[in-house]
Amino acid sequence: KNQVEQSPQSLIILEGKNCTLQCNYTVSPFSNLRWYKQDTGRGPVSLTIMTFSENTKSNGRYTATLDADTKQSSLHITASQLSDSASYICVVSNSNYQLIWGAGTKLIIKP
Amino acid sequence: NAGVTQTPKFQVLKTGQSMTLQCAQDMNHNSMYWYRQDPGMGLRLIYYSASEGTTDKGEVPNGYNVSRLNKREFSLRLESAAPSQTSVYFCASGRDFSYEQYFGPGTRLTVT
């Protein structure tokens, strides 16, 4: 069964600290993996999209990694800011034109 | 360049009423999508349109119909609203399926 599991479910860190969010998937055949940021009450916004051959991809203070062998991805946030408070969603697409959405990790940055 | 727009932003319906949610994009995207998001839950795909003139069911299509009116517009219709359809509805578009999706601001629907 195609599944995307994210951990932790929620995370609280202090402003300025780093954090890493995890995504494990059992989706095949794999096409690409995406990370989205969703602010409360708003639609998701794309952070990165990674194909099978990409191990690391950065977008400012956000760095995503992908290990296609172990079917794991992580999103690392450096020097967190209050505006990073949001839900972060991992989405995996397969070659059958399906998108499998994770439930998200809710990140709270405290001053 | 407005991106993806949705109307209305908020709507309250009584059980059994019907309504259409409108979505439009100005990015010349081929693919368009309708999702619902229940409180504390992930997004679930209702219907999608891979290209103008085509529509396909997603994960939770029951109780909904869609129309891809032209390349820009993709509407979602609730024929007989039920309390279980209380949710936030997001429309999204993308260059095609392999590319990132751009989301609208959402429609908050309550069915009493």
mmCIF file with all atom_site columns, C-alpha atoms in Angstrom, chain B residues 73-111:
data_model
loop_
_atom_site.group_PDB
_atom_site.id
_atom_site.type_symbol
_atom_site.label_atom_id
_atom_site.label_alt_id
_atom_site.label_comp_id
_atom_site.label_asym_id
_atom_site.label_entity_id
_atom_site.label_seq_id
_atom_site.pdbx_PDB_ins_code
_atom_site.Cartn_x
_atom_site.Cartn_y
_atom_site.Cartn_z
_atom_site.occupancy
_atom_site.B_iso_or_equiv
_atom_site.pdbx_formal_charge
_atom_site.auth_seq_id
_atom_site.auth_comp_id
_atom_site.auth_asym_id
_atom_site.auth_atom_id
_atom_site.pdbx_PDB_model_num
ATOM 1  C CA . GLU B 1 73  ? -11.167 27.332 -14.903 1.00 0.00 ? 73  GLU B CA 1
ATOM 2  C CA . PHE B 1 74  ? -12.021 24.212 -12.902 1.00 0.00 ? 74  PHE B CA 1
ATOM 3  C CA . SER B 1 75  ? -15.206 24.163 -10.820 1.00 0.00 ? 75  SER B CA 1
ATOM 4  C CA . LEU B 1 76  ? -16.353 21.810 -8.063  1.00 0.00 ? 76  LEU B CA 1
ATOM 5  C CA . ARG B 1 77  ? -20.057 21.189 -7.483  1.00 0.00 ? 77  ARG B CA 1
ATOM 6  C CA . LEU B 1 78  ? -21.813 19.794 -4.432  1.00 0.00 ? 78  LEU B CA 1
ATOM 7  C CA . GLU B 1 79  ? -25.238 18.628 -5.592  1.00 0.00 ? 79  GLU B CA 1
ATOM 8  C CA . SER B 1 80  ? -26.735 17.866 -2.165  1.00 0.00 ? 80  SER B CA 1
ATOM 9  C CA . ALA B 1 81  ? -24.521 19.051 0.648   1.00 0.00 ? 81  ALA B CA 1
ATOM 10 C CA . ALA B 1 82  ? -24.045 16.884 3.746   1.00 0.00 ? 82  ALA B CA 1
ATOM 11 C CA . PRO B 1 83  ? -22.496 17.766 7.130   1.00 0.00 ? 83  PRO B CA 1
ATOM 12 C CA . SER B 1 84  ? -19.630 15.364 6.298   1.00 0.00 ? 84  SER B CA 1
ATOM 13 C CA . GLN B 1 85  ? -18.628 17.769 3.529   1.00 0.00 ? 85  GLN B CA 1
ATOM 14 C CA . THR B 1 86  ? -17.790 20.489 6.047   1.00 0.00 ? 86  THR B CA 1
ATOM 15 C CA . SER B 1 87  ? -14.143 21.166 5.243   1.00 0.00 ? 87  SER B CA 1
ATOM 16 C CA . VAL B 1 88  ? -11.670 23.547 3.675   1.00 0.00 ? 88  VAL B CA 1
ATOM 17 C CA . TYR B 1 89  ? -11.470 23.127 -0.084  1.00 0.00 ? 89  TYR B CA 1
ATOM 18 C CA . PHE B 1 90  ? -8.299  23.939 -1.979  1.00 0.00 ? 90  PHE B CA 1
ATOM 19 C CA . CYS B 1 91  ? -7.865  24.263 -5.700  1.00 0.00 ? 91  CYS B CA 1
ATOM 20 C CA . ALA B 1 92  ? -4.395  23.808 -7.192  1.00 0.00 ? 92  ALA B CA 1
ATOM 21 C CA . SER B 1 93  ? -2.784  23.921 -10.608 1.00 0.00 ? 93  SER B CA 1
ATOM 22 C CA . GLY B 1 94  ? 0.477   22.699 -12.096 1.00 0.00 ? 94  GLY B CA 1
ATOM 23 C CA . ARG B 1 95  ? 2.350   22.723 -15.381 1.00 0.00 ? 95  ARG B CA 1
ATOM 24 C CA . ASP B 1 96  ? 1.629   19.027 -15.538 1.00 0.00 ? 96  ASP B CA 1
ATOM 25 C CA . PHE B 1 97  ? 1.481   16.179 -13.090 1.00 0.00 ? 97  PHE B CA 1
ATOM 26 C CA . SER B 1 98  ? 5.247   15.913 -12.622 1.00 0.00 ? 98  SER B CA 1
ATOM 27 C CA . TYR B 1 99  ? 5.665   19.496 -11.522 1.00 0.00 ? 99  TYR B CA 1
ATOM 28 C CA . GLU B 1 100 ? 4.923   21.339 -8.293  1.00 0.00 ? 100 GLU B CA 1
ATOM 29 C CA . GLN B 1 101 ? 1.385   22.483 -7.621  1.00 0.00 ? 101 GLN B CA 1
ATOM 30 C CA . TYR B 1 102 ? 0.314   26.013 -6.826  1.00 0.00 ? 102 TYR B CA 1
ATOM 31 C CA . PHE B 1 103 ? -2.554  26.354 -4.392  1.00 0.00 ? 103 PHE B CA 1
ATOM 32 C CA . GLY B 1 104 ? -5.357  28.853 -4.013  1.00 0.00 ? 104 GLY B CA 1
ATOM 33 C CA . PRO B 1 105 ? -6.322  30.438 -0.676  1.00 0.00 ? 105 PRO B CA 1
ATOM 34 C CA . GLY B 1 106 ? -9.094  27.927 0.031   1.00 0.00 ? 106 GLY B CA 1
ATOM 35 C CA . THR B 1 107 ? -12.860 27.963 0.573   1.00 0.00 ? 107 THR B CA 1
ATOM 36 C CA . ARG B 1 108 ? -14.106 27.310 4.087   1.00 0.00 ? 108 ARG B CA 1
ATOM 37 C CA . LEU B 1 109 ? -17.399 25.431 3.799   1.00 0.00 ? 109 LEU B CA 1
ATOM 38 C CA . THR B 1 110 ? -19.727 24.619 6.682   1.00 0.00 ? 110 THR B CA 1
ATOM 39 C CA . VAL B 1 111 ? -22.780 22.403 6.165   1.00 0.00 ? 111 VAL B CA 1
#
